[in-house]
Amino acid sequence: MAYELNEQKKIGLGLIGFGITFSFLGVILFFDRGLLALGNIFCLTGVALLLGWHSTWNLFTNRANYKGSASFLLGLFFLFVRWPIVGIIFEIYGCIVLFGGFWPSVKVFLYQIPVLGWIIQYPFLLLDRLFRGSG
């Protein structure tokens, strides 16, 4: 197997899942500050356990990722000073900038999941067939 999951990485994935769940509930429940803060703490701890502490530190302090790191931390600050909507906007932008390099790998992984991969690829296949058929 190309990528083995040890116990630490399994816990990291679980914490990321809890973080996403708590963040989702925080947004659904009218930007509840406590749930959003718990979601952020779980996500950051999960990423640190999944990638490793040193790799996580390098990810946030890499010169190319300063804009994403600053935006994410500014979002956390706004979240803690009771401006959750502004904080979430900054955090989403920071996550997109920080983890933008991982999207091609995530896309390939999602395409290989049996049912989900077909569902994700189907609209593109349909558009390709429509444009090829009309040309």
PDB file of C-alpha atoms in Angstrom:
ATOM      1  CA  MET A   1       0.000   0.000   0.000  1.00  0.00           C
ATOM      2  CA  ALA A   2       1.379   3.387  -0.980  1.00  0.00           C
ATOM      3  CA  TYR A   3       0.151   5.252   2.061  1.00  0.00           C
ATOM      4  CA  GLU A   4      -0.187   3.488   5.391  1.00  0.00           C
ATOM      5  CA  LEU A   5      -2.425   4.858   8.119  1.00  0.00           C
ATOM      6  CA  ASN A   6      -0.994   4.404  11.582  1.00  0.00           C
ATOM      7  CA  GLU A   7      -2.961   5.119  14.745  1.00  0.00           C
ATOM      8  CA  GLN A   8      -1.816   8.744  14.968  1.00  0.00           C
ATOM      9  CA  LYS A   9      -3.011   9.481  11.427  1.00  0.00           C
ATOM     10  CA  LYS A  10      -6.331   7.747  12.077  1.00  0.00           C
ATOM     11  CA  ILE A  11      -6.859   9.974  15.108  1.00  0.00           C
ATOM     12  CA  GLY A  12      -5.902  13.000  12.978  1.00  0.00           C
ATOM     13  CA  LEU A  13      -8.508  12.084  10.368  1.00  0.00           C
ATOM     14  CA  GLY A  14     -11.106  11.630  13.109  1.00  0.00           C
ATOM     15  CA  LEU A  15     -10.301  15.039  14.590  1.00  0.00           C
ATOM     16  CA  ILE A  16     -10.560  16.656  11.161  1.00  0.00           C
ATOM     17  CA  GLY A  17     -13.973  15.011  10.752  1.00  0.00           C
ATOM     18  CA  PHE A  18     -15.088  16.294  14.149  1.00  0.00           C
ATOM     19  CA  GLY A  19     -13.759  19.734  13.232  1.00  0.00           C
ATOM     20  CA  ILE A  20     -15.729  19.831  10.004  1.00  0.00           C
ATOM     21  CA  THR A  21     -18.848  18.617  11.823  1.00  0.00           C
ATOM     22  CA  PHE A  22     -18.567  21.186  14.604  1.00  0.00           C
ATOM     23  CA  SER A  23     -17.850  23.978  12.107  1.00  0.00           C
ATOM     24  CA  PHE A  24     -20.860  22.950  10.024  1.00  0.00           C
ATOM     25  CA  LEU A  25     -23.086  22.897  13.111  1.00  0.00           C
ATOM     26  CA  GLY A  26     -21.695  26.291  14.145  1.00  0.00           C
ATOM     27  CA  VAL A  27     -22.660  27.792  10.793  1.00  0.00           C
ATOM     28  CA  ILE A  28     -26.096  26.113  10.768  1.00  0.00           C
ATOM     29  CA  LEU A  29     -26.849  27.322  14.298  1.00  0.00           C
ATOM     30  CA  PHE A  30     -26.470  30.995  13.353  1.00  0.00           C
ATOM     31  CA  PHE A  31     -22.665  31.216  13.632  1.00  0.00           C
ATOM     32  CA  ASP A  32     -22.407  29.873  17.162  1.00  0.00           C
ATOM     33  CA  ARG A  33     -19.023  31.051  18.394  1.00  0.00           C
ATOM     34  CA  GLY A  34     -18.333  28.094  20.676  1.00  0.00           C
ATOM     35  CA  LEU A  35     -18.985  25.447  18.036  1.00  0.00           C
ATOM     36  CA  LEU A  36     -16.906  27.324  15.470  1.00  0.00           C
ATOM     37  CA  ALA A  37     -14.006  27.623  17.895  1.00  0.00           C
ATOM     38  CA  LEU A  38     -14.188  23.905  18.736  1.00  0.00           C
ATOM     39  CA  GLY A  39     -14.290  23.085  15.031  1.00  0.00           C
ATOM     40  CA  ASN A  40     -11.157  25.149  14.417  1.00  0.00           C
ATOM     41  CA  ILE A  41      -9.289  23.576  17.315  1.00  0.00           C
ATOM     42  CA  PHE A  42     -10.216  20.062  16.192  1.00  0.00           C
ATOM     43  CA  CYS A  43      -9.267  20.782  12.563  1.00  0.00           C
ATOM     44  CA  LEU A  44      -5.888  22.304  13.430  1.00  0.00           C
ATOM     45  CA  THR A  45      -5.041  19.472  15.816  1.00  0.00           C
ATOM     46  CA  GLY A  46      -6.162  16.902  13.250  1.00  0.00           C
ATOM     47  CA  VAL A  47      -4.015  18.439  10.510  1.00  0.00           C
ATOM     48  CA  ALA A  48      -1.052  18.502  12.893  1.00  0.00           C
ATOM     49  CA  LEU A  49      -1.525  14.816  13.747  1.00  0.00           C
ATOM     50  CA  LEU A  50      -2.105  13.811  10.131  1.00  0.00           C
ATOM     51  CA  LEU A  51       0.838  15.647   8.598  1.00  0.00           C
ATOM     52  CA  GLY A  52       3.101  15.656  11.631  1.00  0.00           C
ATOM     53  CA  TRP A  53       3.999  18.591  13.847  1.00  0.00           C
ATOM     54  CA  HIS A  54       7.076  19.618  11.890  1.00  0.00           C
ATOM     55  CA  SER A  55       5.330  19.457   8.494  1.00  0.00           C
ATOM     56  CA  THR A  56       2.395  21.459   9.838  1.00  0.00           C
ATOM     57  CA  TRP A  57       4.738  24.119  11.189  1.00  0.00           C
ATOM     58  CA  ASN A  58       6.495  24.245   7.806  1.00  0.00           C
ATOM     59  CA  LEU A  59       3.143  24.525   6.027  1.00  0.00           C
ATOM     60  CA  PHE A  60       2.064  27.562   8.053  1.00  0.00           C
ATOM     61  CA  THR A  61       5.481  29.281   8.114  1.00  0.00           C
ATOM     62  CA  ASN A  62       6.469  28.692   4.492  1.00  0.00           C
ATOM     63  CA  ARG A  63       7.182  31.989   2.753  1.00  0.00           C
ATOM     64  CA  ALA A  64       4.775  31.161  -0.083  1.00  0.00           C
ATOM     65  CA  ASN A  65       1.961  30.503   2.423  1.00  0.00           C
ATOM     66  CA  TYR A  66       2.259  33.674   4.529  1.00  0.00           C
ATOM     67  CA  LYS A  67      -0.867  35.200   3.001  1.00  0.00           C
ATOM     68  CA  GLY A  68      -2.969  32.102   3.737  1.00  0.00           C
ATOM     69  CA  SER A  69      -1.548  31.728   7.256  1.00  0.00           C
ATOM     70  CA  ALA A  70      -2.155  35.380   8.107  1.00  0.00           C
ATOM     71  CA  SER A  71      -5.681  35.211   6.715  1.00  0.00           C
ATOM     72  CA  PHE A  72      -6.494  32.039   8.661  1.00  0.00           C
ATOM     73  CA  LEU A  73      -5.111  33.435  11.924  1.00  0.00           C
ATOM     74  CA  LEU A  74      -6.925  36.726  11.360  1.00  0.00           C
ATOM     75  CA  GLY A  75     -10.121  34.713  10.883  1.00  0.00           C
ATOM     76  CA  LEU A  76      -9.489  32.962  14.199  1.00  0.00           C
ATOM     77  CA  PHE A  77      -8.968  36.348  15.850  1.00  0.00           C
ATOM     78  CA  PHE A  78     -12.251  37.683  14.442  1.00  0.00           C
ATOM     79  CA  LEU A  79     -13.987  34.529  15.601  1.00  0.00           C
ATOM     80  CA  PHE A  80     -12.746  35.003  19.160  1.00  0.00           C
ATOM     81  CA  VAL A  81     -13.704  38.715  19.283  1.00  0.00           C
ATOM     82  CA  ARG A  82     -17.298  37.801  18.355  1.00  0.00           C
ATOM     83  CA  TRP A  83     -17.318  38.607  14.645  1.00  0.00           C
ATOM     84  CA  PRO A  84     -17.987  35.075  13.408  1.00  0.00           C
ATOM     85  CA  ILE A  85     -19.148  35.878   9.864  1.00  0.00           C
ATOM     86  CA  VAL A  86     -16.058  37.946   9.085  1.00  0.00           C
ATOM     87  CA  GLY A  87     -13.902  35.307  10.778  1.00  0.00           C
ATOM     88  CA  ILE A  88     -15.361  32.474   8.696  1.00  0.00           C
ATOM     89  CA  ILE A  89     -14.814  34.435   5.476  1.00  0.00           C
ATOM     90  CA  PHE A  90     -11.145  35.014   6.364  1.00  0.00           C
ATOM     91  CA  GLU A  91     -10.693  31.385   7.421  1.00  0.00           C
ATOM     92  CA  ILE A  92     -12.194  29.999   4.208  1.00  0.00           C
ATOM     93  CA  TYR A  93      -9.931  32.233   2.132  1.00  0.00           C
ATOM     94  CA  GLY A  94      -6.932  31.190   4.234  1.00  0.00           C
ATOM     95  CA  CYS A  95      -7.725  27.489   3.825  1.00  0.00           C
ATOM     96  CA  ILE A  96      -8.078  27.867   0.063  1.00  0.00           C
ATOM     97  CA  VAL A  97      -4.714  29.626  -0.159  1.00  0.00           C
ATOM     98  CA  LEU A  98      -2.957  27.280   2.287  1.00  0.00           C
ATOM     99  CA  PHE A  99      -4.250  23.996   0.898  1.00  0.00           C
ATOM    100  CA  GLY A 100      -4.578  25.036  -2.746  1.00  0.00           C
ATOM    101  CA  GLY A 101      -1.626  22.871  -3.727  1.00  0.00           C
ATOM    102  CA  PHE A 102      -3.387  19.744  -2.459  1.00  0.00           C
ATOM    103  CA  TRP A 103      -6.499  20.044  -4.677  1.00  0.00           C
ATOM    104  CA  PRO A 104      -5.107  18.070  -7.666  1.00  0.00           C
ATOM    105  CA  SER A 105      -4.202  15.176  -5.364  1.00  0.00           C
ATOM    106  CA  VAL A 106      -7.605  15.317  -3.675  1.00  0.00           C
ATOM    107  CA  LYS A 107      -9.322  15.343  -7.088  1.00  0.00           C
ATOM    108  CA  VAL A 108      -7.462  12.215  -8.223  1.00  0.00           C
ATOM    109  CA  PHE A 109      -8.299  10.499  -4.928  1.00  0.00           C
ATOM    110  CA  LEU A 110     -12.007  11.391  -5.203  1.00  0.00           C
ATOM    111  CA  TYR A 111     -12.170  10.143  -8.805  1.00  0.00           C
ATOM    112  CA  GLN A 112     -10.939   6.718  -7.644  1.00  0.00           C
ATOM    113  CA  ILE A 113     -13.743   6.228  -5.105  1.00  0.00           C
ATOM    114  CA  PRO A 114     -16.184   3.849  -6.851  1.00  0.00           C
ATOM    115  CA  VAL A 115     -19.579   5.626  -6.736  1.00  0.00           C
ATOM    116  CA  LEU A 116     -18.494   9.139  -5.764  1.00  0.00           C
ATOM    117  CA  GLY A 117     -15.891   9.284  -8.546  1.00  0.00           C
ATOM    118  CA  TRP A 118     -18.500   8.520 -11.182  1.00  0.00           C
ATOM    119  CA  ILE A 119     -20.901  11.126  -9.739  1.00  0.00           C
ATOM    120  CA  ILE A 120     -18.178  13.784  -9.766  1.00  0.00           C
ATOM    121  CA  GLN A 121     -17.031  12.950 -13.318  1.00  0.00           C
ATOM    122  CA  TYR A 122     -20.499  12.518 -14.829  1.00  0.00           C
ATOM    123  CA  PRO A 123     -21.285  16.235 -15.487  1.00  0.00           C
ATOM    124  CA  PHE A 124     -17.936  16.670 -17.255  1.00  0.00           C
ATOM    125  CA  LEU A 125     -18.469  13.531 -19.338  1.00  0.00           C
ATOM    126  CA  LEU A 126     -21.962  14.693 -20.279  1.00  0.00           C
ATOM    127  CA  LEU A 127     -20.714  18.144 -21.348  1.00  0.00           C
ATOM    128  CA  ASP A 128     -17.903  16.555 -23.359  1.00  0.00           C
ATOM    129  CA  ARG A 129     -20.373  14.287 -25.165  1.00  0.00           C
ATOM    130  CA  LEU A 130     -22.746  17.203 -25.894  1.00  0.00           C
ATOM    131  CA  PHE A 131     -20.020  19.433 -27.323  1.00  0.00           C
ATOM    132  CA  ARG A 132     -18.388  16.622 -29.301  1.00  0.00           C
ATOM    133  CA  GLY A 133     -21.744  15.509 -30.690  1.00  0.00           C
ATOM    134  CA  SER A 134     -22.790  19.009 -31.833  1.00  0.00           C
ATOM    135  CA  GLY A 135     -19.416  19.828 -33.485  1.00  0.00           C
TER     136      GLY A 135
END
